[in-house]
Amino acid sequence: MTQQLETIHKVPIPTHFYSYLVADNGSYLSHDAETGFSFSSETNDSAIWDRSGDGGFKHVSTGYHLNTVGQEDETAFSVSINGEAQTFRVAHGPAELPSEYLATIRKQGWVCLTQIIDDETLQELERTAGTDRFSHLEVDRSQPAICQNTAVARTVAEPLSLWVIRQYMQTDDIRLSHVPGFAVLGQDDGKRNVQGWHSDFPYHWGVPARGLVPTPSGETVLGVQRNVCVSPFTRECGATAFKLGSHALDRPPPKEWGDATAHAKPGYRAEHGLPYNGPEADVVDAPGGSIILYDSRTWHRAGVNQTTKKRAAMLQAITPMYIFPKNDTSRAYKRLLESPVYEELNQREKQEIQNLMVHQFIGPGGEYAITPDRELTEKVKTATTSGY
Ligand SMILES: [Fe+2]
């Protein structure tokens, strides 16, 4: 009898995408029936446009028609707003309205923004990861991925996933809890250790880590995980395995499923086999360029890649500002400021990455950026090792 594996949830492949209309500084042309046009750094429903059959663009939620007929360039055009000519670029938008994605994650604890990353950006992510169309390339490990390619920084600042996360977490003040990078999964050899079932940072249920969240957090969402699928996510290629909806249980995964603590022990997999991978578990099968968002309480584990093809993803823990960060992001951010990538970003992207990567506390006289103190670290080490 063949073993029954995880249940596959194949996301529908969109046949149509909306558009964003983006100004030079990166802000989005938004429209509201009462107040008219405005510029916004976020992409809620007000920023969603659709090409209309008679030329121009229709504002999806109000039906307002923006006439661009007669302008020669199909990808950029000028519009008079409040008596001033403004230039806009047409950019790839989502397949569904932002409010629809938000309703989905509120209902089920996860949502897939299918192919939200445009193909040009996706190609650059593959290049930096050294996978898919660029699997022949050597990966540069000398500097953080965000400093290597504008596409990586642009993906970190992807506006729709951030808007959905902010709404779902009920706070605008959100942070990246570690430096964004690529998780590349190579072919499994049948015996190496694999990741067991767990909930993500900061809950860390099932993980042998310090500081895990001791009790259920209820309506207070302490983390949303943002998985950018660079390679297509399929069961065979090692897509993440989930227990979808388990965030609502607000407790750790069952030990008998093989949690991350057990599977972290040397030689555990070789002796005990893989963690639970039967039909109670789920795989979200999504094309490259999609972003899967899930409540960090959701039980999951890394997939097992059965193919010879490397699978890349950008896995990012996003937390509210009141959660202590998982790792330092300040040094990578300072390197970004000095890299040529930074100058290629627009104003919105620069501001968003600063919001996400600079953790601050309110001190006497203002806000202070938090960064490791090497001298103090050495002093503490000496004090700890010398005892009392
Ligand atoms: Fe995880």
Tab-separated table of C-alpha atoms and ligand atoms in Angstrom:
chain	number	residue	atom	x	y	z
A	1	MET	CA	0.000	0.000	0.000
A	2	THR	CA	1.349	3.420	-0.868
A	3	GLN	CA	1.725	5.865	1.987
A	4	GLN	CA	-0.767	8.704	2.021
A	5	LEU	CA	1.120	11.989	2.060
A	6	GLU	CA	0.218	15.586	2.945
A	7	THR	CA	-3.006	17.050	1.537
A	8	ILE	CA	-2.184	19.414	-1.306
A	9	HIS	CA	-3.939	22.786	-1.599
A	10	LYS	CA	-3.139	24.046	-5.074
A	11	VAL	CA	-3.752	27.769	-5.284
A	12	PRO	CA	-5.657	28.890	-8.398
A	13	ILE	CA	-3.368	30.520	-10.962
A	14	PRO	CA	-4.693	34.024	-11.657
A	15	THR	CA	-5.653	34.894	-15.212
A	16	HIS	CA	-5.848	38.616	-14.482
A	17	PHE	CA	-3.973	41.101	-12.310
A	18	TYR	CA	-4.942	44.591	-11.210
A	19	SER	CA	-2.528	47.523	-11.572
A	20	TYR	CA	-0.899	50.018	-9.271
A	21	LEU	CA	-0.216	53.544	-10.501
A	22	VAL	CA	3.080	54.547	-8.904
A	23	ALA	CA	4.606	58.024	-8.622
A	24	ASP	CA	8.390	58.602	-8.820
A	25	ASN	CA	8.762	58.646	-5.031
A	26	GLY	CA	7.039	55.251	-4.836
A	27	SER	CA	3.698	56.435	-3.507
A	28	TYR	CA	0.524	54.969	-4.948
A	29	LEU	CA	-2.258	56.892	-6.641
A	30	SER	CA	-5.328	56.279	-4.514
A	31	HIS	CA	-8.874	57.407	-4.966
A	32	ASP	CA	-11.791	57.888	-2.670
A	33	ALA	CA	-15.354	58.811	-3.683
A	34	GLU	CA	-15.524	61.648	-1.119
A	35	THR	CA	-12.014	63.078	-1.032
A	36	GLY	CA	-10.893	62.309	-4.594
A	37	PHE	CA	-7.235	61.587	-5.369
A	38	SER	CA	-4.490	61.149	-2.846
A	39	PHE	CA	-1.031	59.609	-2.632
A	40	SER	CA	-0.444	56.769	-0.256
A	41	SER	CA	2.488	54.662	0.888
A	42	GLU	CA	0.176	51.688	1.378
A	43	THR	CA	-1.818	49.574	-1.015
A	44	ASN	CA	-5.277	49.046	0.388
A	45	ASP	CA	-8.330	48.885	-1.922
A	46	SER	CA	-8.042	52.622	-2.639
A	47	ALA	CA	-4.832	52.009	-4.604
A	48	ILE	CA	-6.198	49.306	-6.913
A	49	TRP	CA	-6.816	50.131	-10.579
A	50	ASP	CA	-7.787	48.049	-13.578
A	51	ARG	CA	-7.181	48.661	-17.248
A	52	SER	CA	-10.521	49.526	-18.814
A	53	GLY	CA	-11.594	48.366	-22.259
A	54	ASP	CA	-11.932	51.901	-23.634
A	55	GLY	CA	-8.408	52.895	-22.617
A	56	GLY	CA	-7.422	54.402	-19.300
A	57	PHE	CA	-8.006	52.892	-15.900
A	58	LYS	CA	-11.006	52.119	-13.750
A	59	HIS	CA	-10.707	52.534	-10.004
A	60	VAL	CA	-11.939	49.133	-8.863
A	61	SER	CA	-13.762	49.959	-5.634
A	62	THR	CA	-15.370	53.271	-6.678
A	63	GLY	CA	-15.730	52.770	-10.439
A	64	TYR	CA	-14.053	56.142	-11.123
A	65	HIS	CA	-12.635	56.305	-14.652
A	66	LEU	CA	-9.182	57.753	-15.266
A	67	ASN	CA	-8.756	58.726	-18.874
A	68	THR	CA	-5.244	58.231	-20.253
A	69	VAL	CA	-6.266	57.913	-23.902
A	70	GLY	CA	-4.046	59.827	-26.261
A	71	GLN	CA	-0.877	59.313	-24.235
A	72	GLU	CA	1.705	57.427	-26.200
A	73	ASP	CA	3.420	55.423	-23.515
A	74	GLU	CA	1.444	52.455	-22.214
A	75	THR	CA	3.553	51.974	-19.100
A	76	ALA	CA	3.859	55.574	-17.884
A	77	PHE	CA	1.652	58.613	-18.288
A	78	SER	CA	0.840	61.998	-16.871
A	79	VAL	CA	-2.375	63.004	-15.099
A	80	SER	CA	-3.463	66.380	-13.822
A	81	ILE	CA	-4.285	66.078	-10.126
A	82	ASN	CA	-5.430	69.115	-8.172
A	83	GLY	CA	-4.226	71.246	-11.074
A	84	GLU	CA	-0.712	69.756	-11.108
A	85	ALA	CA	0.653	67.333	-13.713
A	86	GLN	CA	1.834	64.084	-12.088
A	87	THR	CA	3.670	61.252	-13.797
A	88	PHE	CA	2.779	57.642	-13.016
A	89	ARG	CA	4.187	54.287	-13.910
A	90	VAL	CA	1.850	51.329	-14.316
A	91	ALA	CA	2.973	48.476	-12.067
A	92	HIS	CA	1.962	44.846	-11.575
A	93	GLY	CA	-0.749	44.594	-8.935
A	94	PRO	CA	-2.523	41.783	-7.086
A	95	ALA	CA	-5.030	39.284	-8.496
A	96	GLU	CA	-7.550	40.031	-5.736
A	97	LEU	CA	-8.483	43.134	-3.770
A	98	PRO	CA	-6.380	43.738	-0.624
A	99	SER	CA	-9.553	43.549	1.504
A	100	GLU	CA	-10.243	40.065	0.080
A	101	TYR	CA	-6.783	38.812	1.090
A	102	LEU	CA	-7.260	40.337	4.535
A	103	ALA	CA	-10.651	38.667	4.960
A	104	THR	CA	-9.051	35.340	4.011
A	105	ILE	CA	-6.211	35.483	6.555
A	106	ARG	CA	-8.631	36.639	9.257
A	107	LYS	CA	-10.867	33.671	8.466
A	108	GLN	CA	-8.276	30.905	8.077
A	109	GLY	CA	-4.979	32.182	9.539
A	110	TRP	CA	-3.123	32.084	6.235
A	111	VAL	CA	-3.370	33.514	2.745
A	112	CYS	CA	-1.465	33.212	-0.517
A	113	LEU	CA	-0.823	36.395	-2.524
A	114	THR	CA	-0.390	34.397	-5.690
A	115	GLN	CA	2.237	35.747	-8.126
A	116	ILE	CA	2.273	39.137	-6.415
A	117	ILE	CA	5.936	39.531	-7.417
A	118	ASP	CA	6.302	40.495	-11.086
A	119	ASP	CA	8.386	38.215	-13.282
A	120	GLU	CA	11.239	40.684	-13.773
A	121	THR	CA	11.734	40.958	-10.002
A	122	LEU	CA	11.318	37.192	-9.568
A	123	GLN	CA	14.066	36.556	-12.085
A	124	GLU	CA	16.435	38.758	-10.057
A	125	LEU	CA	15.524	36.904	-6.852
A	126	GLU	CA	16.394	33.624	-8.600
A	127	ARG	CA	19.696	35.146	-9.738
A	128	THR	CA	20.661	36.191	-6.188
A	129	ALA	CA	19.565	32.832	-4.750
A	130	GLY	CA	21.357	30.897	-7.522
A	131	THR	CA	18.299	28.757	-8.292
A	132	ASP	CA	15.712	28.114	-11.014
A	133	ARG	CA	16.740	30.099	-14.142
A	134	PHE	CA	20.117	30.823	-12.472
A	135	SER	CA	20.952	27.520	-10.798
A	136	HIS	CA	24.352	27.551	-12.547
A	137	LEU	CA	25.471	30.695	-10.665
A	138	GLU	CA	27.664	30.772	-7.558
A	139	VAL	CA	25.982	32.527	-4.636
A	140	ASP	CA	27.752	35.579	-3.176
A	141	ARG	CA	27.921	35.116	0.592
A	142	SER	CA	30.178	38.107	1.256
A	143	GLN	CA	27.312	40.501	1.945
A	144	PRO	CA	23.642	40.251	2.945
A	145	ALA	CA	21.289	39.430	0.053
A	146	ILE	CA	19.458	42.733	0.591
A	147	CYS	CA	22.673	44.591	-0.366
A	148	GLN	CA	23.246	42.509	-3.494
A	149	ASN	CA	20.218	43.145	-5.643
A	150	THR	CA	17.557	45.867	-5.665
A	151	ALA	CA	14.968	43.162	-6.297
A	152	VAL	CA	15.648	41.658	-2.852
A	153	ALA	CA	15.231	45.024	-1.105
A	154	ARG	CA	12.138	45.757	-3.202
A	155	THR	CA	10.634	42.398	-2.198
A	156	VAL	CA	11.294	43.145	1.488
A	157	ALA	CA	9.274	46.352	0.997
A	158	GLU	CA	6.478	44.562	-0.951
A	159	PRO	CA	3.517	46.735	0.039
A	160	LEU	CA	0.493	44.439	-0.062
A	161	SER	CA	1.892	41.733	2.227
A	162	LEU	CA	2.897	44.471	4.678
A	163	TRP	CA	-0.549	46.071	4.578
A	164	VAL	CA	-2.243	42.705	5.229
A	165	ILE	CA	0.183	41.945	8.090
A	166	ARG	CA	-0.366	45.366	9.689
A	167	GLN	CA	-4.142	44.921	9.595
A	168	TYR	CA	-3.994	41.331	10.844
A	169	MET	CA	-1.623	42.252	13.700
A	170	GLN	CA	-3.669	45.372	14.496
A	171	THR	CA	-0.616	47.625	14.546
A	172	ASP	CA	1.212	49.714	11.955
A	173	ASP	CA	4.432	49.412	13.895
A	174	ILE	CA	5.919	46.167	12.614
A	175	ARG	CA	9.494	44.876	12.324
A	176	LEU	CA	11.559	42.299	10.534
A	177	SER	CA	12.817	40.080	13.299
A	178	HIS	CA	15.966	38.971	11.458
A	179	VAL	CA	17.935	39.857	8.327
A	180	PRO	CA	16.035	38.673	5.241
A	181	GLY	CA	17.886	36.066	3.234
A	182	PHE	CA	17.319	33.021	1.068
A	183	ALA	CA	16.523	29.574	2.420
A	184	VAL	CA	17.733	27.164	-0.258
A	185	LEU	CA	16.743	23.535	0.155
A	186	GLY	CA	18.794	20.940	-1.714
A	187	GLN	CA	17.917	17.338	-2.502
A	188	ASP	CA	17.277	15.125	0.524
A	189	ASP	CA	19.672	12.221	1.048
A	190	GLY	CA	17.296	10.050	3.078
A	191	LYS	CA	19.231	10.313	6.338
A	192	ARG	CA	20.171	13.909	7.189
A	193	ASN	CA	18.309	15.645	10.000
A	194	VAL	CA	15.214	17.582	8.916
A	195	GLN	CA	13.194	20.213	10.701
A	196	GLY	CA	10.446	18.966	13.002
A	197	TRP	CA	7.021	20.488	13.698
A	198	HIS	CA	6.959	23.873	15.413
A	199	SER	CA	5.364	27.325	15.623
A	200	ASP	CA	7.497	30.246	14.459
A	201	PHE	CA	9.158	33.100	16.298
A	202	PRO	CA	8.296	34.484	18.781
A	203	TYR	CA	6.016	31.618	19.906
A	204	HIS	CA	8.737	29.049	19.169
A	205	TRP	CA	6.489	26.233	20.374
A	206	GLY	CA	8.214	22.913	19.773
A	207	VAL	CA	11.595	24.642	19.291
A	208	PRO	CA	14.494	24.267	21.718
A	209	ALA	CA	14.851	28.045	22.079
A	210	ARG	CA	14.966	30.548	24.914
A	211	GLY	CA	12.099	32.950	25.493
A	212	LEU	CA	9.228	31.084	23.922
A	213	VAL	CA	5.758	32.526	24.512
A	214	PRO	CA	4.442	30.724	27.627
A	215	THR	CA	0.660	31.050	27.139
A	216	PRO	CA	-1.878	31.463	24.310
A	217	SER	CA	-1.943	35.028	22.985
A	218	GLY	CA	-5.544	34.991	21.732
A	219	GLU	CA	-6.445	37.971	19.557
A	220	THR	CA	-3.027	39.525	20.088
A	221	VAL	CA	-0.953	38.347	17.133
A	222	LEU	CA	2.712	38.211	18.091
A	223	GLY	CA	4.023	37.175	14.687
A	224	VAL	CA	3.179	36.638	11.028
A	225	GLN	CA	5.522	34.663	8.830
A	226	ARG	CA	6.053	35.943	5.275
A	227	ASN	CA	7.302	33.221	2.925
A	228	VAL	CA	8.226	34.513	-0.508
A	229	CYS	CA	8.241	31.540	-2.886
A	230	VAL	CA	11.155	32.152	-5.237
A	231	SER	CA	10.997	28.645	-6.721
A	232	PRO	CA	7.592	27.081	-7.274
A	233	PHE	CA	6.387	25.504	-4.022
A	234	THR	CA	5.382	21.879	-4.589
A	235	ARG	CA	5.405	18.878	-2.262
A	236	GLU	CA	8.154	17.175	-4.280
A	237	CYS	CA	10.395	20.270	-4.261
A	238	GLY	CA	10.125	20.724	-0.506
A	239	ALA	CA	7.305	23.219	0.015
A	240	THR	CA	6.640	23.952	3.703
A	241	ALA	CA	4.266	21.454	5.342
A	242	PHE	CA	1.568	23.010	7.535
A	243	LYS	CA	-1.298	22.062	9.753
A	244	LEU	CA	-3.480	24.811	8.317
A	245	GLY	CA	-5.816	26.419	10.833
A	246	SER	CA	-3.799	25.209	13.852
A	247	HIS	CA	-3.036	28.826	14.831
A	248	ALA	CA	-6.556	28.937	16.291
A	249	LEU	CA	-5.655	26.144	18.754
A	250	ASP	CA	-3.072	28.533	20.222
A	251	ARG	CA	-0.866	25.695	21.508
A	252	PRO	CA	2.215	23.704	20.460
A	253	PRO	CA	2.141	20.911	17.871
A	254	PRO	CA	1.750	17.368	19.238
A	255	LYS	CA	5.028	15.743	20.285
A	256	GLU	CA	4.040	12.530	18.500
A	257	TRP	CA	4.255	14.403	15.191
A	258	GLY	CA	7.999	14.777	15.830
A	259	ASP	CA	8.648	18.328	16.968
A	260	ALA	CA	11.650	20.517	16.198
A	261	THR	CA	13.158	19.822	19.638
A	262	ALA	CA	13.239	16.071	18.986
A	263	HIS	CA	14.456	16.428	15.402
A	264	ALA	CA	17.285	18.767	16.419
A	265	LYS	CA	19.052	15.887	18.229
A	266	PRO	CA	22.005	14.528	16.253
A	267	GLY	CA	21.109	11.476	14.160
A	268	TYR	CA	17.405	11.667	15.148
A	269	ARG	CA	15.995	11.375	11.627
A	270	ALA	CA	18.330	8.513	10.653
A	271	GLU	CA	17.058	6.589	13.674
A	272	HIS	CA	13.379	7.627	13.861
A	273	GLY	CA	12.511	8.620	10.295
A	274	LEU	CA	10.722	11.735	9.083
A	275	PRO	CA	8.329	13.854	11.161
A	276	TYR	CA	4.608	13.354	10.499
A	277	ASN	CA	3.890	13.755	6.782
A	278	GLY	CA	0.460	12.140	6.436
A	279	PRO	CA	-2.864	13.528	5.172
A	280	GLU	CA	-3.594	15.546	8.345
A	281	ALA	CA	-0.780	17.850	7.210
A	282	ASP	CA	-1.121	20.322	4.339
A	283	VAL	CA	1.023	21.651	1.519
A	284	VAL	CA	0.221	24.956	-0.188
A	285	ASP	CA	1.239	24.421	-3.810
A	286	ALA	CA	2.008	27.873	-5.222
A	287	PRO	CA	3.953	29.225	-8.199
A	288	GLY	CA	7.194	31.219	-7.860
A	289	GLY	CA	6.566	34.893	-7.123
A	290	SER	CA	3.803	34.135	-4.595
A	291	ILE	CA	3.880	35.239	-0.966
A	292	ILE	CA	2.382	32.933	1.651
A	293	LEU	CA	1.468	34.714	4.887
A	294	TYR	CA	0.583	32.720	7.976
A	295	ASP	CA	-0.048	33.342	11.636
A	296	SER	CA	3.203	32.309	13.349
A	297	ARG	CA	1.317	29.962	15.665
A	298	THR	CA	0.481	27.705	12.699
A	299	TRP	CA	2.159	24.290	13.134
A	300	HIS	CA	4.547	23.635	10.274
A	301	ARG	CA	7.930	22.207	9.298
A	302	ALA	CA	10.322	22.603	6.392
A	303	GLY	CA	9.536	20.383	3.429
A	304	VAL	CA	11.784	17.613	2.142
A	305	ASN	CA	13.110	18.175	-1.364
A	306	GLN	CA	12.869	14.935	-3.366
A	307	THR	CA	14.146	16.490	-6.584
A	308	THR	CA	17.583	17.426	-7.874
A	309	LYS	CA	16.430	21.021	-8.296
A	310	LYS	CA	17.244	23.516	-5.522
A	311	ARG	CA	14.224	25.225	-3.941
A	312	ALA	CA	14.581	28.852	-2.839
A	313	ALA	CA	12.395	30.982	-0.597
A	314	MET	CA	12.748	34.156	1.438
A	315	LEU	CA	11.395	33.330	4.891
A	316	GLN	CA	10.771	36.335	7.080
A	317	ALA	CA	9.451	36.573	10.622
A	318	ILE	CA	7.496	39.799	11.044
A	319	THR	CA	6.690	40.921	14.566
A	320	PRO	CA	5.045	43.912	16.243
A	321	MET	CA	7.533	46.451	17.624
A	322	TYR	CA	6.887	45.369	21.198
A	323	ILE	CA	8.524	41.978	20.561
A	324	PHE	CA	12.253	41.653	21.132
A	325	PRO	CA	13.931	40.924	17.759
A	326	LYS	CA	15.155	37.415	16.951
A	327	ASN	CA	18.470	38.598	15.488
A	328	ASP	CA	20.295	41.809	14.799
A	329	THR	CA	19.113	43.690	11.711
A	330	SER	CA	20.978	46.936	12.380
A	331	ARG	CA	24.340	45.972	10.860
A	332	ALA	CA	22.770	44.673	7.646
A	333	TYR	CA	20.696	47.869	7.446
A	334	LYS	CA	23.811	50.038	7.826
A	335	ARG	CA	25.511	48.055	5.052
A	336	LEU	CA	22.454	48.593	2.873
A	337	LEU	CA	22.743	52.363	3.390
A	338	GLU	CA	26.285	52.190	1.969
A	339	SER	CA	25.471	49.871	-0.950
A	340	PRO	CA	24.548	50.975	-4.496
A	341	VAL	CA	21.225	49.117	-4.047
A	342	TYR	CA	20.022	51.785	-1.618
A	343	GLU	CA	20.291	54.563	-4.198
A	344	GLU	CA	18.130	52.604	-6.628
A	345	LEU	CA	15.234	52.386	-4.179
A	346	ASN	CA	12.454	54.930	-4.188
A	347	GLN	CA	11.521	57.010	-1.160
A	348	ARG	CA	8.714	54.701	-0.038
A	349	GLU	CA	10.938	51.633	-0.205
A	350	LYS	CA	13.734	53.362	1.732
A	351	GLN	CA	11.318	54.451	4.454
A	352	GLU	CA	9.657	51.032	4.656
A	353	ILE	CA	12.944	49.153	5.002
A	354	GLN	CA	14.023	51.553	7.720
A	355	ASN	CA	10.720	50.973	9.539
A	356	LEU	CA	11.202	47.214	9.283
A	357	MET	CA	14.903	46.876	10.068
A	358	VAL	CA	15.653	49.548	12.664
A	359	HIS	CA	14.427	48.508	16.088
A	360	GLN	CA	14.120	51.463	18.436
A	361	PHE	CA	13.173	52.191	21.978
A	362	ILE	CA	11.997	55.415	23.528
A	363	GLY	CA	14.732	56.704	25.797
A	364	PRO	CA	15.280	59.934	27.609
A	365	GLY	CA	15.107	62.636	24.959
A	366	GLY	CA	13.858	60.654	21.963
A	367	GLU	CA	14.024	57.387	20.064
A	368	TYR	CA	17.225	55.323	19.975
A	369	ALA	CA	18.183	52.725	17.396
A	370	ILE	CA	19.082	49.411	19.005
A	371	THR	CA	22.314	47.794	17.870
A	372	PRO	CA	24.721	45.273	19.479
A	373	ASP	CA	27.372	46.736	21.735
A	374	ARG	CA	30.543	44.672	21.279
A	375	GLU	CA	32.374	46.192	24.218
A	376	LEU	CA	29.484	45.511	26.589
A	377	THR	CA	29.090	41.996	25.157
A	378	GLU	CA	32.729	41.247	26.055
A	379	LYS	CA	32.279	42.689	29.562
A	380	VAL	CA	29.174	40.588	30.185
A	381	LYS	CA	30.965	37.478	28.912
A	382	THR	CA	33.866	38.074	31.278
A	383	ALA	CA	31.512	38.659	34.225
A	384	THR	CA	29.525	35.497	33.447
A	385	THR	CA	32.556	33.241	33.091
A	386	SER	CA	34.303	34.542	36.209
A	387	GLY	CA	31.274	33.763	38.406
A	388	TYR	CA	30.178	35.644	41.500
B	1	FE	FE	9.333	27.767	10.862
